[in-house]
PDB file of C-alpha atoms in Angstrom:
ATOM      1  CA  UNK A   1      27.462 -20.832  -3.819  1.00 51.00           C
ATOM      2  CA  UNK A   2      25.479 -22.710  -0.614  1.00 56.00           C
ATOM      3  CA  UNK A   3      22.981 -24.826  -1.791  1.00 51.00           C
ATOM      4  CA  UNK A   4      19.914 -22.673  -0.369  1.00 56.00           C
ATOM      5  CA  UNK A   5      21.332 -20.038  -2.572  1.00 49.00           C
ATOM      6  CA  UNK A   6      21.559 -22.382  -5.618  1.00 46.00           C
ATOM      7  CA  UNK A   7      18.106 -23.786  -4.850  1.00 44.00           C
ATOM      8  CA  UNK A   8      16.792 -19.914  -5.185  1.00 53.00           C
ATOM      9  CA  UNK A   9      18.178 -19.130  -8.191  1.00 49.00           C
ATOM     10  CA  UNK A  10      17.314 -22.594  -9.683  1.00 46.00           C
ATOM     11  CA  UNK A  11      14.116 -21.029  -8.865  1.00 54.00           C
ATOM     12  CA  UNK A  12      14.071 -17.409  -9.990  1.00 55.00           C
ATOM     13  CA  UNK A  13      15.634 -19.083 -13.534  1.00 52.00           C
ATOM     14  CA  UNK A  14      12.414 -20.892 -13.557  1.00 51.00           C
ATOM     15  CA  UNK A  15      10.115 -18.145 -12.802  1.00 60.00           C
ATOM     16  CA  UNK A  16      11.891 -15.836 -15.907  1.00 64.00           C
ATOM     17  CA  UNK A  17      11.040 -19.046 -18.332  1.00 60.00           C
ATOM     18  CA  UNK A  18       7.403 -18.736 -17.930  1.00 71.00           C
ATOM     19  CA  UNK A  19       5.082 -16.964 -19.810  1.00 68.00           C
ATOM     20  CA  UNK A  20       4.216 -14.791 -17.014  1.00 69.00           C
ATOM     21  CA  UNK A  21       6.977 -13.683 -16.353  1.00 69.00           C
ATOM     22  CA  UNK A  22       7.763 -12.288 -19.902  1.00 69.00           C
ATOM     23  CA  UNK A  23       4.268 -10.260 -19.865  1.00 66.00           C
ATOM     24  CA  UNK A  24       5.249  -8.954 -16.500  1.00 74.00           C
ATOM     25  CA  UNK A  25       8.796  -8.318 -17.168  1.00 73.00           C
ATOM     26  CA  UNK A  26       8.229  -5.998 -20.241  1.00 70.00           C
ATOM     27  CA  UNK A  27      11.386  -3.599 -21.263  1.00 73.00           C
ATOM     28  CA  UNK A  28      13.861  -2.369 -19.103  1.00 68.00           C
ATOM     29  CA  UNK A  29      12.247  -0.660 -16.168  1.00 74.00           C
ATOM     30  CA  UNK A  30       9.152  -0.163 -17.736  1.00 79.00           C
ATOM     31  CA  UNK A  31       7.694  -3.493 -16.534  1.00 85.00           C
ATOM     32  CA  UNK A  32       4.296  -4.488 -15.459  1.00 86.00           C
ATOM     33  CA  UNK A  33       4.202  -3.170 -11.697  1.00 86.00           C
ATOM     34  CA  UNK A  34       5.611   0.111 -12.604  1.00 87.00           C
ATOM     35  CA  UNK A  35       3.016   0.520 -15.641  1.00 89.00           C
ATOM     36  CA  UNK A  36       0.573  -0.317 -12.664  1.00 91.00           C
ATOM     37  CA  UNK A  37       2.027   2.501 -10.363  1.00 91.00           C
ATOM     38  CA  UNK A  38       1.943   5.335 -13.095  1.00 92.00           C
ATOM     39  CA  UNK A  39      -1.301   4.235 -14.336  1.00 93.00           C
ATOM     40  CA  UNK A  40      -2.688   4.954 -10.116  1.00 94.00           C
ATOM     41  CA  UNK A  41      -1.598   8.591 -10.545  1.00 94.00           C
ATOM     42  CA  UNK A  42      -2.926   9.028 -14.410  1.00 95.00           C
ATOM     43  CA  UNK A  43      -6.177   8.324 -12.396  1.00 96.00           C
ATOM     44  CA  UNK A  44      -5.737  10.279  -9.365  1.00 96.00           C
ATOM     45  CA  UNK A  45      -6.702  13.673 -11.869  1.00 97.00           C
ATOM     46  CA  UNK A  46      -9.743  11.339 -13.368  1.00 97.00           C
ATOM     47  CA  UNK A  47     -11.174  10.486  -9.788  1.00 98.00           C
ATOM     48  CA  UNK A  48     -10.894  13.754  -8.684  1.00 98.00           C
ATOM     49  CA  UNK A  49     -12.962  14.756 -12.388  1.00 97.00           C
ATOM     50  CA  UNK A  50     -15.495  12.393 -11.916  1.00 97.00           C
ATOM     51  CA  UNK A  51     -16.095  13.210  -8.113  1.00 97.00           C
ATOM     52  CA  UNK A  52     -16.552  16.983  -8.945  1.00 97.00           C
ATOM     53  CA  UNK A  53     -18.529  16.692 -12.592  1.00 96.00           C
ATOM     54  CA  UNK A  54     -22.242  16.928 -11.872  1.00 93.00           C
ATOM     55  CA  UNK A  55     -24.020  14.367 -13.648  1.00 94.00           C
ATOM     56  CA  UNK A  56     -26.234  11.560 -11.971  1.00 93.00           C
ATOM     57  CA  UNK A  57     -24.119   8.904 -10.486  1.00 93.00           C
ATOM     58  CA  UNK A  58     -20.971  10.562 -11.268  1.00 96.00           C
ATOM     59  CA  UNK A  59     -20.024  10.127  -7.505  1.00 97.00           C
ATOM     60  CA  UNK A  60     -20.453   6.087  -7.850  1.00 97.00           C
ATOM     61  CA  UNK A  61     -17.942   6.566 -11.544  1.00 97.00           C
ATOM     62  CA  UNK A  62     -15.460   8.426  -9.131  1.00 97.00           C
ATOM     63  CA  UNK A  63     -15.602   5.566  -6.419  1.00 97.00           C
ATOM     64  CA  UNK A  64     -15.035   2.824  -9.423  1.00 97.00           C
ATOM     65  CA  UNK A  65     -11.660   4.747 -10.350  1.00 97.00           C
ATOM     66  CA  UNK A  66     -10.629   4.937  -6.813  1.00 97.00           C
ATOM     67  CA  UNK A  67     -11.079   0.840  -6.562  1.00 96.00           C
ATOM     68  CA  UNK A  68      -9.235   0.172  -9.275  1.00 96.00           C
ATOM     69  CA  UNK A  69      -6.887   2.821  -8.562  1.00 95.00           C
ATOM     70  CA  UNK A  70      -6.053   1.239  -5.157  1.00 93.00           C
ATOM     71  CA  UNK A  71      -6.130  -2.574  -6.263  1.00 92.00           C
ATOM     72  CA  UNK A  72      -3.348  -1.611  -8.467  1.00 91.00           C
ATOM     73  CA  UNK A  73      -1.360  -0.512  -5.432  1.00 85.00           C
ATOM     74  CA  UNK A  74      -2.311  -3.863  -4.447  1.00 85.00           C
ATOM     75  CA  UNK A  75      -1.166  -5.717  -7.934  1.00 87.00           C
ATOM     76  CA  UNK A  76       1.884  -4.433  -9.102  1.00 84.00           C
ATOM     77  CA  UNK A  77       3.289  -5.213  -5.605  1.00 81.00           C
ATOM     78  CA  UNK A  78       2.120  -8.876  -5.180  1.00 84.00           C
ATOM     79  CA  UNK A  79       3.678  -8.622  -9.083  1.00 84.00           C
ATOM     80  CA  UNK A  80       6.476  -7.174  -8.564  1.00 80.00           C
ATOM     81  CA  UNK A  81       7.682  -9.451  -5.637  1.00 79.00           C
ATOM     82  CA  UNK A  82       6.554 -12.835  -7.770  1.00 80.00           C
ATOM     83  CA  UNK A  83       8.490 -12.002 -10.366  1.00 78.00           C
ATOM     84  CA  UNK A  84      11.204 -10.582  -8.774  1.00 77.00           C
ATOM     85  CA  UNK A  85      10.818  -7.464 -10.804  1.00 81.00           C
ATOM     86  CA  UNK A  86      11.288  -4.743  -7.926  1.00 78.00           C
ATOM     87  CA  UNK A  87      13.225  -1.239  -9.205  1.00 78.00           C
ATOM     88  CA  UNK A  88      14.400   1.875  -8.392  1.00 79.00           C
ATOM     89  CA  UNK A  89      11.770   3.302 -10.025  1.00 78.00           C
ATOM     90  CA  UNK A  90       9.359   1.420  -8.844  1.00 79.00           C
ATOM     91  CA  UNK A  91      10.384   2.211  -5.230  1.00 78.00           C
ATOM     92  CA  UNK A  92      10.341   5.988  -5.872  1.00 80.00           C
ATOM     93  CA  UNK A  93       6.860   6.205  -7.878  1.00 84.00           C
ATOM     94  CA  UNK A  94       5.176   3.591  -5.438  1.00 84.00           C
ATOM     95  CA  UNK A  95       4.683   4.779  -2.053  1.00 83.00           C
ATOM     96  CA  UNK A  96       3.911   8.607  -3.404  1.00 88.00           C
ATOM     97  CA  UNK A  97       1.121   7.055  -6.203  1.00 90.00           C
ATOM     98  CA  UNK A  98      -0.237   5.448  -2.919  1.00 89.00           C
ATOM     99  CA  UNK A  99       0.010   8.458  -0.641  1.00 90.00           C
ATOM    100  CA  UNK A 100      -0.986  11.174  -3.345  1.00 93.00           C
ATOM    101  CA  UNK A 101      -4.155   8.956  -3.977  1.00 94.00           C
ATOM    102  CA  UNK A 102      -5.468   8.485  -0.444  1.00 95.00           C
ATOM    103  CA  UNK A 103      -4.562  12.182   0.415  1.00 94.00           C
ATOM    104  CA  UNK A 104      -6.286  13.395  -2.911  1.00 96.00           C
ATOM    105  CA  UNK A 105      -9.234  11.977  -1.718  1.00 97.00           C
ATOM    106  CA  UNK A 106      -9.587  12.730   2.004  1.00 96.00           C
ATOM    107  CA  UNK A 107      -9.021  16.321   0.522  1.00 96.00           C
ATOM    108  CA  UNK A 108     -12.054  16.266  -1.956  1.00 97.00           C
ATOM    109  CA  UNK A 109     -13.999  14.838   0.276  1.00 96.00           C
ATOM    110  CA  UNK A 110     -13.481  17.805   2.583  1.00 95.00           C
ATOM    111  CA  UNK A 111     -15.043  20.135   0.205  1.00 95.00           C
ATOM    112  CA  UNK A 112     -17.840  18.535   0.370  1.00 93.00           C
ATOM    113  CA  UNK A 113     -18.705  19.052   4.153  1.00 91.00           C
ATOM    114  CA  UNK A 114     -21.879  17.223   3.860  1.00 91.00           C
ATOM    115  CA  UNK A 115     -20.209  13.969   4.229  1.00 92.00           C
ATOM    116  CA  UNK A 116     -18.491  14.589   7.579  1.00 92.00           C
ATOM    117  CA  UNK A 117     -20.994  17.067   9.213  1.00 88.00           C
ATOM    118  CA  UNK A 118     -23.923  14.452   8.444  1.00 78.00           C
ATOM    119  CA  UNK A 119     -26.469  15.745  11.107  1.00 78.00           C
ATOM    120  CA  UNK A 120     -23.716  15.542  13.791  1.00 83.00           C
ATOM    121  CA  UNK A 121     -23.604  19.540  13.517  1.00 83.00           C
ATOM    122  CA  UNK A 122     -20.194  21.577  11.811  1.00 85.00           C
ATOM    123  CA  UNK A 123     -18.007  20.699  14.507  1.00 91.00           C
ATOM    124  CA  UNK A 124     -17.738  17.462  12.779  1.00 92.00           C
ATOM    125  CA  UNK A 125     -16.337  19.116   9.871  1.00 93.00           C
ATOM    126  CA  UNK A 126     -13.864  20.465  12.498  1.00 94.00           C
ATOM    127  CA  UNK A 127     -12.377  17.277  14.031  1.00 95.00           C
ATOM    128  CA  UNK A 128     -12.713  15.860   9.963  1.00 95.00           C
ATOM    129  CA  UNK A 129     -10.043  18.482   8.958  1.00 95.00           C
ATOM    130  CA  UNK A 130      -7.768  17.592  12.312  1.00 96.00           C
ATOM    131  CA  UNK A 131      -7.984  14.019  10.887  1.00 96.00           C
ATOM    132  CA  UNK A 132      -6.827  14.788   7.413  1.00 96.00           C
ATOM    133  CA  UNK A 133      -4.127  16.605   9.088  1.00 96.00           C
ATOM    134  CA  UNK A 134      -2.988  13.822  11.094  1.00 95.00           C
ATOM    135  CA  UNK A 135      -2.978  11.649   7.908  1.00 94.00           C
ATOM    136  CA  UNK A 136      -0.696  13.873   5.946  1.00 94.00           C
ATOM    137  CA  UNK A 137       1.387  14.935   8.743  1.00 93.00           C
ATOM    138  CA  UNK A 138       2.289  11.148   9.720  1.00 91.00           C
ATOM    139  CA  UNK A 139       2.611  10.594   5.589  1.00 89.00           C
ATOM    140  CA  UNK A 140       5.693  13.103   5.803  1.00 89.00           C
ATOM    141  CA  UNK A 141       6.922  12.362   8.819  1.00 87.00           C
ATOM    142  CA  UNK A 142       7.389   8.821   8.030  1.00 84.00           C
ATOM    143  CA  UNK A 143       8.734   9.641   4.649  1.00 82.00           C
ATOM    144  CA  UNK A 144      11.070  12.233   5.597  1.00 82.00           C
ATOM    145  CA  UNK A 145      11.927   9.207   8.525  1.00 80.00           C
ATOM    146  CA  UNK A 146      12.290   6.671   5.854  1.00 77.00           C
ATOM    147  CA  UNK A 147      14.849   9.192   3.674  1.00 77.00           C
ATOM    148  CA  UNK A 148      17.192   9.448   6.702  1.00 78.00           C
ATOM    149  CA  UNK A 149      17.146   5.587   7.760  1.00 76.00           C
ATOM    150  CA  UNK A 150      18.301   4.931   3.775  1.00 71.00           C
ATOM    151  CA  UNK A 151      21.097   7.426   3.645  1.00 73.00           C
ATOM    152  CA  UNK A 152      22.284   5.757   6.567  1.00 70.00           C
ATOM    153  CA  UNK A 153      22.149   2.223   5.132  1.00 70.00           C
ATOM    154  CA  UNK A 154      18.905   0.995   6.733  1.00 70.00           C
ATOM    155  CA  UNK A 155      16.301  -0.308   5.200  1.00 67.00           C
ATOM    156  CA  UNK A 156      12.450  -0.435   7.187  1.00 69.00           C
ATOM    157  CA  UNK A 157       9.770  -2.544   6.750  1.00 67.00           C
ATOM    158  CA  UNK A 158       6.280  -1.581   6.955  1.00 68.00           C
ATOM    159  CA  UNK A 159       4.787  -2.985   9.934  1.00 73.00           C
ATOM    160  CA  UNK A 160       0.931  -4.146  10.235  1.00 80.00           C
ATOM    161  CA  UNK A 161       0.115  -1.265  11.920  1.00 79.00           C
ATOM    162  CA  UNK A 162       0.930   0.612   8.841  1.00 82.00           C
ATOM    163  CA  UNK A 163      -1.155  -2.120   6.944  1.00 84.00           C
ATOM    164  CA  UNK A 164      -4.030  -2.004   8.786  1.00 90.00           C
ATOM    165  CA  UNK A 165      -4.051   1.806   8.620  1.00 91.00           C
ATOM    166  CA  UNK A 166      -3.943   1.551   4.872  1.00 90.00           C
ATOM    167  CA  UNK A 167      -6.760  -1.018   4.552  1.00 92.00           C
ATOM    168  CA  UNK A 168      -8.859   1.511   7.317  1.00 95.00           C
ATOM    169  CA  UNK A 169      -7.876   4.875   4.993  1.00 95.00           C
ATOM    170  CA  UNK A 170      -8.874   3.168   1.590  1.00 95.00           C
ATOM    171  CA  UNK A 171     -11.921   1.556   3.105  1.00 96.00           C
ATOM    172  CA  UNK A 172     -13.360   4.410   4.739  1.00 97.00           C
ATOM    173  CA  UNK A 173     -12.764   6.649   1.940  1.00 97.00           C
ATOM    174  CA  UNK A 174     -14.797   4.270  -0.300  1.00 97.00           C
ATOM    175  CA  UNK A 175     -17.900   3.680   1.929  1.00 97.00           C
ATOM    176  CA  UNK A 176     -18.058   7.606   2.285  1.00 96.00           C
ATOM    177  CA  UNK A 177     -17.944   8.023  -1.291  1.00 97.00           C
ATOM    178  CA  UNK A 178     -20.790   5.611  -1.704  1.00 96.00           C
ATOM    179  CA  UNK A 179     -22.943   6.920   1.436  1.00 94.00           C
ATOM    180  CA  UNK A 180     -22.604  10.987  -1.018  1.00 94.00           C
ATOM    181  CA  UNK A 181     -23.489   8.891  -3.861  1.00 95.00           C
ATOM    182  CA  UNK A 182     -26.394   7.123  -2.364  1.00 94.00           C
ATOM    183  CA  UNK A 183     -27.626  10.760  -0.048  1.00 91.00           C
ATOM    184  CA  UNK A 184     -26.976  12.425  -3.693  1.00 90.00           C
ATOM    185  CA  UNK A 185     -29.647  10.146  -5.599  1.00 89.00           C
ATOM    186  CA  UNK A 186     -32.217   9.534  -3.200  1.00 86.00           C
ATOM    187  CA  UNK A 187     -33.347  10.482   0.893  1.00 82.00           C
ATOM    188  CA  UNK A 188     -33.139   7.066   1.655  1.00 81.00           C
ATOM    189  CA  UNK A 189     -31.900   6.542   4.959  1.00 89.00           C
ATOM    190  CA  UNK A 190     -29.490   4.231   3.959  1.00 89.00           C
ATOM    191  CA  UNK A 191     -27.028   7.232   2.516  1.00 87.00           C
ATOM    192  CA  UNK A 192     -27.434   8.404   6.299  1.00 90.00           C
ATOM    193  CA  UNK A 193     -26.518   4.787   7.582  1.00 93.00           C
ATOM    194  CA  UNK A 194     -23.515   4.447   5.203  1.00 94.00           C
ATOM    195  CA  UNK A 195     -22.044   7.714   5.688  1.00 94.00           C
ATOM    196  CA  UNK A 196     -22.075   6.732   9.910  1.00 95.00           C
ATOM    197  CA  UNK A 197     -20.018   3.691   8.643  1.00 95.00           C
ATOM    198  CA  UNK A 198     -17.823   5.853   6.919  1.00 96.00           C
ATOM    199  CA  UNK A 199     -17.208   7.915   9.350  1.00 96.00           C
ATOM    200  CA  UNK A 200     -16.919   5.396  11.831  1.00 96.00           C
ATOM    201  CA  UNK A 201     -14.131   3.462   9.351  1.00 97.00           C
ATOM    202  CA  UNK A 202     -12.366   6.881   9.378  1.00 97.00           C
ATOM    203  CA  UNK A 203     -12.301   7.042  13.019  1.00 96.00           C
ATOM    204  CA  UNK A 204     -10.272   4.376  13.500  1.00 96.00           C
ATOM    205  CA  UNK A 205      -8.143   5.018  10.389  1.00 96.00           C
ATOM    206  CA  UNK A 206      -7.195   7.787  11.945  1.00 96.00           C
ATOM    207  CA  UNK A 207      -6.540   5.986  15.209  1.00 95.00           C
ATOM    208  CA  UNK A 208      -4.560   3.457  13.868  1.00 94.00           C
ATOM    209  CA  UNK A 209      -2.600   6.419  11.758  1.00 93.00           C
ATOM    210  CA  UNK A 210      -1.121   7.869  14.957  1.00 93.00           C
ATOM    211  CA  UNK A 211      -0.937   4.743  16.343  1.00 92.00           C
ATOM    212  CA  UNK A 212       1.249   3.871  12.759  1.00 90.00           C
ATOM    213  CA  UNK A 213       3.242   6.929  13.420  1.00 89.00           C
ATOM    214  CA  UNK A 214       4.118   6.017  16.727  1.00 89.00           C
ATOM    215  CA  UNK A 215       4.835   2.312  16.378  1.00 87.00           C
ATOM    216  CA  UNK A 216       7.325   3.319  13.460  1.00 85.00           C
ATOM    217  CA  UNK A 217       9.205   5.936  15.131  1.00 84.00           C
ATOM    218  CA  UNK A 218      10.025   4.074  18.385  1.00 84.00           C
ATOM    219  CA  UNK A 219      10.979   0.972  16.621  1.00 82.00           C
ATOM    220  CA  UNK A 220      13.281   2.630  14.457  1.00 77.00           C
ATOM    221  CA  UNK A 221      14.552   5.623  17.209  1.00 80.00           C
ATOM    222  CA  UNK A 222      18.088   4.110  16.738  1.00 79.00           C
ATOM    223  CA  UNK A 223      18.019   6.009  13.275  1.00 73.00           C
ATOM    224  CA  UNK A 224      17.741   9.266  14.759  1.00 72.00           C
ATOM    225  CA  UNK A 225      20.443   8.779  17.426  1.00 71.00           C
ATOM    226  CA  UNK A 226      23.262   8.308  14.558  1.00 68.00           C
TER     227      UNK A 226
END
């Protein structure tokens, strides 16, 4: 064993002695990031609940879940690489919690054609629909991508292309929600000004989805020549 090698697992033999790492570590697979992950989709069902149950401010409730439903995807993975505690499962439930989530909502959201149309006239709910598209059709692509790179033995990194597209399709889904919520409770015009923000936020998610899409396959076009 070279000395960098000992050094690192001096370290990770550290890291299992703490207290920390005991909470996170759990039993068997069932640790802390993974209990994250499931919990996200548990409350993919109670966003979409909340965001359809008429009651006043039920849009803002919906909006809280979908926070703290996406700062998990942020947790268990900042968790799960700490505390070395990355697994199978985790790798399986992980990306489709995220991917279900953000294409749950994008979906809702389309029923409600208020929130894309705005006074921008119903082509807007047109080009809206094209941009959900996009989003789920570069979500499969890159999975179905991702399935052959691993049966041949290669692993891929997400780039910050994909990053940024994440932190764009989370983001823009949230200030929407809040612009319905705001439009739904009062004529204010700052539901109007919101919902512009939103929809300029979803704009460039979209953007920055094919541009995601694109990056990912050319860097990787080696996979698909084996």
């Amino acid at each position: 064993m070279s000395e960098n090698e000992a050094n690192k697992q001096a370290e990770q033999d550290d890291i299992k002695n703490t207290k920390g790492y005991k909470f996170a570590a759990g039993k068997g697979v069932m640790n802390l990031p993974n209990k994250l992950t499931i919990s996200r989709m548990i409350m993919i069902p109670v966003f979409v609940l909340f965001f359809y149950v008429q009651f006043t401010g039920h849009y803002f409730v919906a909006l809280a879940v979908f926070i703290i439903a996406s700062l998990t995807d942020m947790l268990d993975g900042k968790i799960a690489r700490k505390y070395h505690l990355v697994t199978n499962l985790g790798k399986f439930l992980d990306p489709i919690a995220d991917k279900v989530l953000v294409a749950t909502a994008f979906i809702v959201l389309l029923t409600r054609p208020q929130v894309f149309t705005a006074n921008l006239g119903s082509w807007a709910i047109i080009a809206a629909g094209c941009g959900v598209a996009v989003i789920l059709g570069r979500e499969i692509i890159v999975s179905g991508f991702r399935t052959v790179a691993a049966s041949a033995g290669i692993v891929i990194a997400a780039d910050m292309f994909g990053k940024y597209k994440t932190t764009f399709q989370d983001v823009s889904v949230a200030v929407l929600i809040a612009g319905a919520g705001i439009a739904e409770l009062t004529d204010h015009i700052a539901g109007e000004i919101i919902n512009y923000i939103g929809l300029a936020l979803f704009a460039i998610a979209v953007v920055l989805t094919i541009l995601s899409g694109i990056n990912y396959i050319v860097k990787n076009i080696q996979v698909l020549k084996q």
